[in-house]
Tab-separated table of C-alpha atoms in Angstrom:
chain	number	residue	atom	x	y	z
A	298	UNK	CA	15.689	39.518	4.009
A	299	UNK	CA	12.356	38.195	3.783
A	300	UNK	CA	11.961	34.286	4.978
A	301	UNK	CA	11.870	31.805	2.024
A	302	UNK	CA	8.244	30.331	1.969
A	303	UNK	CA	10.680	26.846	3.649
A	304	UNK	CA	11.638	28.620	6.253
A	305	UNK	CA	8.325	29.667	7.090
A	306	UNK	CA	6.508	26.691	6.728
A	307	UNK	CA	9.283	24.962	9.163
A	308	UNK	CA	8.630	27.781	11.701
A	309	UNK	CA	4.659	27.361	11.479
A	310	UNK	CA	5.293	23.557	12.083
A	311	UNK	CA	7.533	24.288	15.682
A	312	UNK	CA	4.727	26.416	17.457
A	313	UNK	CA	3.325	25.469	20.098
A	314	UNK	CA	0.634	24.769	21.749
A	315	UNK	CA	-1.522	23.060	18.804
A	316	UNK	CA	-4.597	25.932	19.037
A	317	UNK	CA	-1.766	28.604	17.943
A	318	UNK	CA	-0.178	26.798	15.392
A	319	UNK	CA	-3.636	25.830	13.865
A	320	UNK	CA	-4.398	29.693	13.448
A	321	UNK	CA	-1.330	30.815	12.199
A	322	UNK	CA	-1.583	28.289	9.354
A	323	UNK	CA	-5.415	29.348	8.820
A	324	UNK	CA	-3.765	33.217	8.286
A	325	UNK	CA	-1.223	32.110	6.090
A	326	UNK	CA	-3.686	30.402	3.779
A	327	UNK	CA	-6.202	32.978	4.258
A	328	UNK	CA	-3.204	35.766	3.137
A	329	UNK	CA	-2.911	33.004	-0.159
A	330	UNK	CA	-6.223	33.391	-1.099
A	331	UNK	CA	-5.984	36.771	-0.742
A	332	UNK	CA	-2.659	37.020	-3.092
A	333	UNK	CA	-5.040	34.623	-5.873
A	334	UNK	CA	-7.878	36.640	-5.750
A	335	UNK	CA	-5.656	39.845	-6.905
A	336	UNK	CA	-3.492	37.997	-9.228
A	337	UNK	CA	-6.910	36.379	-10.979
A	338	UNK	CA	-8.541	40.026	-11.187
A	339	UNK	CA	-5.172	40.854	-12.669
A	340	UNK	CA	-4.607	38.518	-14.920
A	341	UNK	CA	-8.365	38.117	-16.391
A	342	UNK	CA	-8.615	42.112	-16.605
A	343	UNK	CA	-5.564	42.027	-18.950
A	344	UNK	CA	-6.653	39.039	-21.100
A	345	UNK	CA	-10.398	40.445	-21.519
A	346	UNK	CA	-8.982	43.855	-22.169
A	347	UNK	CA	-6.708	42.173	-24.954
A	348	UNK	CA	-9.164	40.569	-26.494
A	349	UNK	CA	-11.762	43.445	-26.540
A	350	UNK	CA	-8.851	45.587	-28.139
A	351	UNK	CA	-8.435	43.198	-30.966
A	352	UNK	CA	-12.064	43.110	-31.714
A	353	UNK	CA	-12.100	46.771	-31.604
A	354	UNK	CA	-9.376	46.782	-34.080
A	355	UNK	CA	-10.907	43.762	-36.228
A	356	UNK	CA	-14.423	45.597	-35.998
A	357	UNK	CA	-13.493	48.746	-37.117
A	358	UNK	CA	-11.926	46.808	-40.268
A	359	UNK	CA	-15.178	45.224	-41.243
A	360	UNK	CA	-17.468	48.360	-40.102
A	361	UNK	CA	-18.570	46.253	-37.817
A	362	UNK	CA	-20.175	47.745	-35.228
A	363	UNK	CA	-22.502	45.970	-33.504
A	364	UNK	CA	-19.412	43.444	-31.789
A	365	UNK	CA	-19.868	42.244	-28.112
A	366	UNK	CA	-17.331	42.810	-25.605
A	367	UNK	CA	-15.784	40.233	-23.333
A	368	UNK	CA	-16.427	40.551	-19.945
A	369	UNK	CA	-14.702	39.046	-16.422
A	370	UNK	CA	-16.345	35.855	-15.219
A	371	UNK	CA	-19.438	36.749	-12.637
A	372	UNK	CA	-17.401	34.439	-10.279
A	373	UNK	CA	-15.007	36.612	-10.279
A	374	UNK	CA	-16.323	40.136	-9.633
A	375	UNK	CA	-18.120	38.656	-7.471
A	376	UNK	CA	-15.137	38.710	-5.233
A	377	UNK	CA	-14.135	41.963	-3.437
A	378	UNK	CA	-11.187	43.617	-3.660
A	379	UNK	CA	-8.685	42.759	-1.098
A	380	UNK	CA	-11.037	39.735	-0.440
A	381	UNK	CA	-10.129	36.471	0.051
A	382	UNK	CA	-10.641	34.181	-3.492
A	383	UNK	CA	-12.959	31.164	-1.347
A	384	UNK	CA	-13.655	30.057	2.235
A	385	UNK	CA	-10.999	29.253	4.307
A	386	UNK	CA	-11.759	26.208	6.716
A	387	UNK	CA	-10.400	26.062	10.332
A	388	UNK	CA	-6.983	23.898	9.879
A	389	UNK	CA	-6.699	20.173	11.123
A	390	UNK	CA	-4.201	17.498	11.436
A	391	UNK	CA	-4.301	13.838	9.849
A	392	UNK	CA	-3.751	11.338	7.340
A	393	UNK	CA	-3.563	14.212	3.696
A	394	UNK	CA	-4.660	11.391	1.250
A	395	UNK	CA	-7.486	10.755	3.982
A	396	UNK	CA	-8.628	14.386	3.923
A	397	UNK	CA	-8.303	15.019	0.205
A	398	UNK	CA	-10.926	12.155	-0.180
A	399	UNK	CA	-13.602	12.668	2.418
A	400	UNK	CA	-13.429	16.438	0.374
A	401	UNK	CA	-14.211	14.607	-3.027
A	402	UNK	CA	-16.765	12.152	-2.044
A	403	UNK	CA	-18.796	15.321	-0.035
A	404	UNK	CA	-18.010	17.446	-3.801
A	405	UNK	CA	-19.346	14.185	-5.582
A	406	UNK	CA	-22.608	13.397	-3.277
A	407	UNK	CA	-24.129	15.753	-5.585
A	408	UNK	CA	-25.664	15.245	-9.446
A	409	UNK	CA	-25.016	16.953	-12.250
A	410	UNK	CA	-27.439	17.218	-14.394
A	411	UNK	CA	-29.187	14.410	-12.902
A	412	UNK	CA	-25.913	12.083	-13.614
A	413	UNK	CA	-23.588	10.624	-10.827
A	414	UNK	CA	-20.270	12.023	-10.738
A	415	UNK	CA	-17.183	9.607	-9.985
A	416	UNK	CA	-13.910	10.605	-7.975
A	417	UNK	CA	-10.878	9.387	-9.389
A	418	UNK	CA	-7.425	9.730	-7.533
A	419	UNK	CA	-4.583	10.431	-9.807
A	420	UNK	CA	-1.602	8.750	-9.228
A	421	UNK	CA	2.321	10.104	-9.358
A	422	UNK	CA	2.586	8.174	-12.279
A	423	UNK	CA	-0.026	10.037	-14.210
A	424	UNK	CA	1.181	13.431	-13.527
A	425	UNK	CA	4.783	12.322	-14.619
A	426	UNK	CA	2.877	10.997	-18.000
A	427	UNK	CA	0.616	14.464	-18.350
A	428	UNK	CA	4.109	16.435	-17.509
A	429	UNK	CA	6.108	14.685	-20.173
A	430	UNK	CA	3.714	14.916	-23.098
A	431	UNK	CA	4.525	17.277	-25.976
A	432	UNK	CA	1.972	19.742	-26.463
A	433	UNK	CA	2.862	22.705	-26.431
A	434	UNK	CA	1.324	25.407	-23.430
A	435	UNK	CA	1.825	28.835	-24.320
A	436	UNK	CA	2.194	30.718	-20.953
A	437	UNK	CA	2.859	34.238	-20.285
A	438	UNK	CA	4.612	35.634	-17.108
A	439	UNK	CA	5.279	34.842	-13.326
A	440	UNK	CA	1.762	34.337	-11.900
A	441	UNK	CA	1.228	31.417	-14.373
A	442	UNK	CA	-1.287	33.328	-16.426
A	443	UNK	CA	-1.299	31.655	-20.211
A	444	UNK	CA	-0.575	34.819	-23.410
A	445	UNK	CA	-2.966	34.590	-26.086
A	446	UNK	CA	-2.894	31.526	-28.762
A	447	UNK	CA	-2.523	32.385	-32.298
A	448	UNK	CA	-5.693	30.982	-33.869
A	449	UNK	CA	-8.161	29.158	-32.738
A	450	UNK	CA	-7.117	26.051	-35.223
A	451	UNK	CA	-3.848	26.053	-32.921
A	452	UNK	CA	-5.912	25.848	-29.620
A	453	UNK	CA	-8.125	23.332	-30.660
A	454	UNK	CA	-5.309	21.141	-31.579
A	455	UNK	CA	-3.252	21.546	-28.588
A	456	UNK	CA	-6.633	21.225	-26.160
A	457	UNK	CA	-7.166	17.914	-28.107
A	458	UNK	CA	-3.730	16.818	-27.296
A	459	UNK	CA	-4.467	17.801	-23.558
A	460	UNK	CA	-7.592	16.015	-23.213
A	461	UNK	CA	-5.871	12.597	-24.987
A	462	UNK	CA	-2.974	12.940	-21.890
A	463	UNK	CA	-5.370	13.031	-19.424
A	464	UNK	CA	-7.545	10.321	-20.303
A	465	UNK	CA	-4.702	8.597	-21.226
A	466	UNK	CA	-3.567	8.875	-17.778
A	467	UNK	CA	-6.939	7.879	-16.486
A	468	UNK	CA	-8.205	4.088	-15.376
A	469	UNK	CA	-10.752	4.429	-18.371
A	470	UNK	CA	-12.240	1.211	-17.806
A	471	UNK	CA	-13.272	2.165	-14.483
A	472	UNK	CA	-14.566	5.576	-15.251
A	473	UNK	CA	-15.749	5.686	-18.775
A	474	UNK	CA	-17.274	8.740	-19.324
A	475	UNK	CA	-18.709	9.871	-15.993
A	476	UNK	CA	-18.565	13.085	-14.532
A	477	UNK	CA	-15.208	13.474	-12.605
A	478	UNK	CA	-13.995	15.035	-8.973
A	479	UNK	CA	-10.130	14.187	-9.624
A	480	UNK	CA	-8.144	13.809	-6.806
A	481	UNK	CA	-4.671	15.166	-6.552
A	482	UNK	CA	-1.585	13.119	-4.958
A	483	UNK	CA	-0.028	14.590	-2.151
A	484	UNK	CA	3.455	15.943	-3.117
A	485	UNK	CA	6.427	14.417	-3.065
A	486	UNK	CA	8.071	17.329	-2.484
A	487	UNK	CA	7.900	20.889	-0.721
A	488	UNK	CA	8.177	23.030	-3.824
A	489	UNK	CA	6.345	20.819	-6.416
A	490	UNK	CA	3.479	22.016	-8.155
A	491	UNK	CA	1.299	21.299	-10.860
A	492	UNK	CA	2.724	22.427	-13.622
A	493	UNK	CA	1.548	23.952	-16.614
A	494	UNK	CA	0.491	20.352	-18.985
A	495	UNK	CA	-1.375	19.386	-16.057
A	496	UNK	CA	-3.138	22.045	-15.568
A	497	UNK	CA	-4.111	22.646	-19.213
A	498	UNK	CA	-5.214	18.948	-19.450
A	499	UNK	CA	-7.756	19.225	-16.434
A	500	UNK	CA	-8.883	22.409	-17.904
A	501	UNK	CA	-9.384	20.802	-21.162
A	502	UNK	CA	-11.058	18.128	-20.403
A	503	UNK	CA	-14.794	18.187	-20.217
A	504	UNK	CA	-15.867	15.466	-18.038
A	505	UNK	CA	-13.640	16.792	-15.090
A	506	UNK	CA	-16.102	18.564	-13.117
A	507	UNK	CA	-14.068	19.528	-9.855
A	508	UNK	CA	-10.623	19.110	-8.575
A	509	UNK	CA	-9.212	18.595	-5.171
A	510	UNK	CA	-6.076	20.022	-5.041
A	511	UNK	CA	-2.705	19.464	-2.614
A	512	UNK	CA	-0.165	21.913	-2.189
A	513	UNK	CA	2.945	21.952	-0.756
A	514	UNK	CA	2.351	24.773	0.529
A	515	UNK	CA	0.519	28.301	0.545
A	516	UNK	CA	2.669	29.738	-2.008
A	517	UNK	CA	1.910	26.998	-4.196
A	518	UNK	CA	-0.584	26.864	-3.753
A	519	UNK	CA	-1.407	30.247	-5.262
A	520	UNK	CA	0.780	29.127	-8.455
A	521	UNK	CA	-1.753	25.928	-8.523
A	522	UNK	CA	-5.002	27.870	-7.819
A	523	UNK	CA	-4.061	30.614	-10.510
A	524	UNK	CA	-3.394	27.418	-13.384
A	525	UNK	CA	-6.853	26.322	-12.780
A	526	UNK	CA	-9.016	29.458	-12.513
A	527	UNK	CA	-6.935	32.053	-14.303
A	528	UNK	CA	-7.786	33.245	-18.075
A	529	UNK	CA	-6.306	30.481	-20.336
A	530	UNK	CA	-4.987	30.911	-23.708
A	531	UNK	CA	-6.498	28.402	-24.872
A	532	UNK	CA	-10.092	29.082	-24.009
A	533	UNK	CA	-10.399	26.364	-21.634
A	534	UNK	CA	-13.093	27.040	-18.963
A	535	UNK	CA	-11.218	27.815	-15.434
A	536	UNK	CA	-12.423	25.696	-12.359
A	537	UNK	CA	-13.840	28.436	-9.136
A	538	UNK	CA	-12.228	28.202	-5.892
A	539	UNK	CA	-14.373	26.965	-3.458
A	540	UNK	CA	-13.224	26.539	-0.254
A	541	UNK	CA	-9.561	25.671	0.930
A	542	UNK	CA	-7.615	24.571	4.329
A	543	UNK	CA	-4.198	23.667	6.003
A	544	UNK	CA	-3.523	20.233	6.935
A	545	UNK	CA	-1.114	18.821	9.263
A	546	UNK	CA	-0.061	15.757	7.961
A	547	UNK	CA	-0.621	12.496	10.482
A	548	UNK	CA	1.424	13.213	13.628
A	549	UNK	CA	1.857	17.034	12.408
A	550	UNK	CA	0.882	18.185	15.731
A	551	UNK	CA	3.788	16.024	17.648
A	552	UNK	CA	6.832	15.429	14.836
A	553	UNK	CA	6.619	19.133	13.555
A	554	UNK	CA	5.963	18.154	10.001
A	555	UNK	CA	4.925	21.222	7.793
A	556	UNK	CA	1.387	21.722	6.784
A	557	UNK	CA	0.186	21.143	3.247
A	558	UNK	CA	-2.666	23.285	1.581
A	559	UNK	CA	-6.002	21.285	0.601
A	560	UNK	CA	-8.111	23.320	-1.777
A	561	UNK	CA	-11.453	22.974	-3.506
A	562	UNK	CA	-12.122	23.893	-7.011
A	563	UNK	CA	-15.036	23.463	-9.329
A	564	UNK	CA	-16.409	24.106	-12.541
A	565	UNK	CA	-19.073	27.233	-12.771
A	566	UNK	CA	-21.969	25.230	-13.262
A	567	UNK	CA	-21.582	22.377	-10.810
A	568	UNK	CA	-21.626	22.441	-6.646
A	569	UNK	CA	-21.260	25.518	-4.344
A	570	UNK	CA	-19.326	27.059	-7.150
A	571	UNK	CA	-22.756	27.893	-8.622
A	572	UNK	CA	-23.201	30.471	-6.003
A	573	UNK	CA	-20.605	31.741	-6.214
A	574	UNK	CA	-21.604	33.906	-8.922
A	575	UNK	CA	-23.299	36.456	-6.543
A	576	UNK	CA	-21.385	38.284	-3.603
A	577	UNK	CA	-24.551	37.394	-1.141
A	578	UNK	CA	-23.466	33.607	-2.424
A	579	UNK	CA	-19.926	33.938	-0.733
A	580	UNK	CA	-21.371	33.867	3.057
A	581	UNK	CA	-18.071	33.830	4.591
A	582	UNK	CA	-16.098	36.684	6.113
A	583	UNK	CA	-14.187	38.000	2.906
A	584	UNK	CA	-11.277	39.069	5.097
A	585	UNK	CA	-10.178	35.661	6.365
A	586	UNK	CA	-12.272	33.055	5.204
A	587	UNK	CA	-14.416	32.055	8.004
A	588	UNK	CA	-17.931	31.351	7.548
A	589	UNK	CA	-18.669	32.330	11.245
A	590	UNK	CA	-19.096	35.916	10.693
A	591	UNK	CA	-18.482	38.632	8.323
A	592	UNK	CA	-15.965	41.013	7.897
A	593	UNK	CA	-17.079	43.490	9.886
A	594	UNK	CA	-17.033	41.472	12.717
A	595	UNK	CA	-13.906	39.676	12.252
A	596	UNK	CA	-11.295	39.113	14.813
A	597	UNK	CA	-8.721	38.939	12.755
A	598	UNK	CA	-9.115	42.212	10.642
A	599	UNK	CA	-5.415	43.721	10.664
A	600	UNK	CA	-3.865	42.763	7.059
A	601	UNK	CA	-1.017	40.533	6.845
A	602	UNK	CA	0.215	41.654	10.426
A	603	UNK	CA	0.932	37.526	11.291
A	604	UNK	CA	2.555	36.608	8.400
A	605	UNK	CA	5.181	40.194	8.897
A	606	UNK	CA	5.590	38.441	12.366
A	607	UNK	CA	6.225	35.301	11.759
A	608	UNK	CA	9.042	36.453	8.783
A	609	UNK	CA	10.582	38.844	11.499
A	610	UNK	CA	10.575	35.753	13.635
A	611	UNK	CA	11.829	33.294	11.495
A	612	UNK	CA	14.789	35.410	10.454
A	613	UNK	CA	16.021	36.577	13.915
A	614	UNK	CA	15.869	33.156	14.900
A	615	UNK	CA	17.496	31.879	11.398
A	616	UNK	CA	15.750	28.803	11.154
């Protein structure tokens, strides 16, 4: 049987020397943002293919024939197949919180459009408040992806209900209305995740311009990733993965603690995700990540071949 994602974390964590362990947490993120970059293409196809469908249908009922057809973001075909969804950084180990800040204040040294933008940390508290609210979020199968909404009455309504939860949960008078990076809490535990009401309320609301995300984890960190850039039934716009990493929390490299998964994400128009429209924007090696060479040249060209290992590993030594 194949290791739970636990067990492999936990294995990751024992290897030793540091320089080893570093890189076999780089490929298991890297093999992530592989998995997110073929469940997005996946999951936007189907949506835009949905919707063109129905305005086939609804066009040929009006003799209307001059409809446009939805297409996939640029962001995303900009990706290659089998690619990696954003750069992976080298891992590291240190204080999380520490990490997941320095990453906001570098996303928020820039403008946008010629206004400041503010990083705000949420707090455990506010994701238990977004989490709890009532409005409803439509969601359609395992990779997170949300089914269509009804009308667009009924998405307006719920979005409106999303945005009031998460500036609800925000320390208004210390933000107003400035441009946001929000900052995600470190998780309490190794299999929480975002969740679907938090998710839809970052999407929805328009003054969050980027997000720094913390996963437990790789794997959910592709459940997280997916929430935020995926198609949305609700026609919020997604936020682009920019650039993600594994880090060690303080002391990882001596007490063995498991790694948690720092990533990037920001809104089409603002940042590096800007670039990222274009394939000659996305200068990093699309096979693992790293922006010291390109694909060609990569080292670690081979597939998946680590993570096989290290579940062959981890279940002959039945950690």
């Amino acid at each position: 049987e194949l290791a739970s994602p636990a067990q492999q974390a936990a294995f990751r964590a024992s290897v030793e020397p540091w320089s080893e362990r570093r890189e076999m947490e780089r490929c298991a993120v890297a093999s992530a943002m592989r998995r997110v970059g073929r469940i997005l293409r996946e999951n936007c196809a189907r949506i835009v293919n949905e919707k063109n469908s129905n305005k086939d249908a609804s066009n040929r009922k009006t003799n209307n024939t001059h409809g446009t057809e939805e297409e996939l973001p640029k962001w995303l075909t900009a990706i290659a197949r089998g690619a990696v969804a954003c750069a992976v950084l080298n891992s590291s180990s240190g204080d999380v919180a520490l990490c997941a800040r320095e990453t906001a204040a570098a996303c928020a040294s820039v403008t946008y459009q010629n206004e400041k933008v503010t990083v705000v940390e949420l707090t455990y508290t506010a994701l238990r408040e977004m989490r709890g609210k009532e409005f409803e979020v439509l969601q359609n199968g395992d990779d997170n992806a949300h089914a269509e909404a009804t009308t667009d009455t009924e998405k307006e309504r719920i979005n409106s209900e999303a945005r009031a939860a998460f500036d609800k949960a925000l320390p208004s008078e210390e933000v107003g209305h400035d441009h946001l990076v929000a900052v995600l809490p470190v998780p309490q535990k190794s299999t929480s995740g975002l969740g679907h009401r938090v998710s839809l309320a970052l999407r929805a609301s328009p003054n969050v311009r980027a997000v720094v995300l913390v996963s437990s984890g790789p794997d959910t960190a592709v459940r997280d990733v997916v929430a935020l850039a995926g198609a949305c039934a609700h026609g919020t716009p997604p936020f682009v993965p920019v650039a993600t990493t594994a880090v060690a929390p303080d002391g990882g490299e001596e007490n063995k603690k498991p790694a948690v998964t720092l990533t990037l994400l920001e809104r089409g128009d603002f940042g590096t995700a800007v670039g990222l429209a274009y394939s000659h924007g996305r200068v990093y090696c699309w096979q693992c990540g790293d922006d010291g060479h390109g694909k060609r040249q990569c080292p670690r060209r081979g597939g998946d071949e680590s993570v096989g290992e290290l579940t062959h590993a981890v279940t002959a030594m039945a950690v």
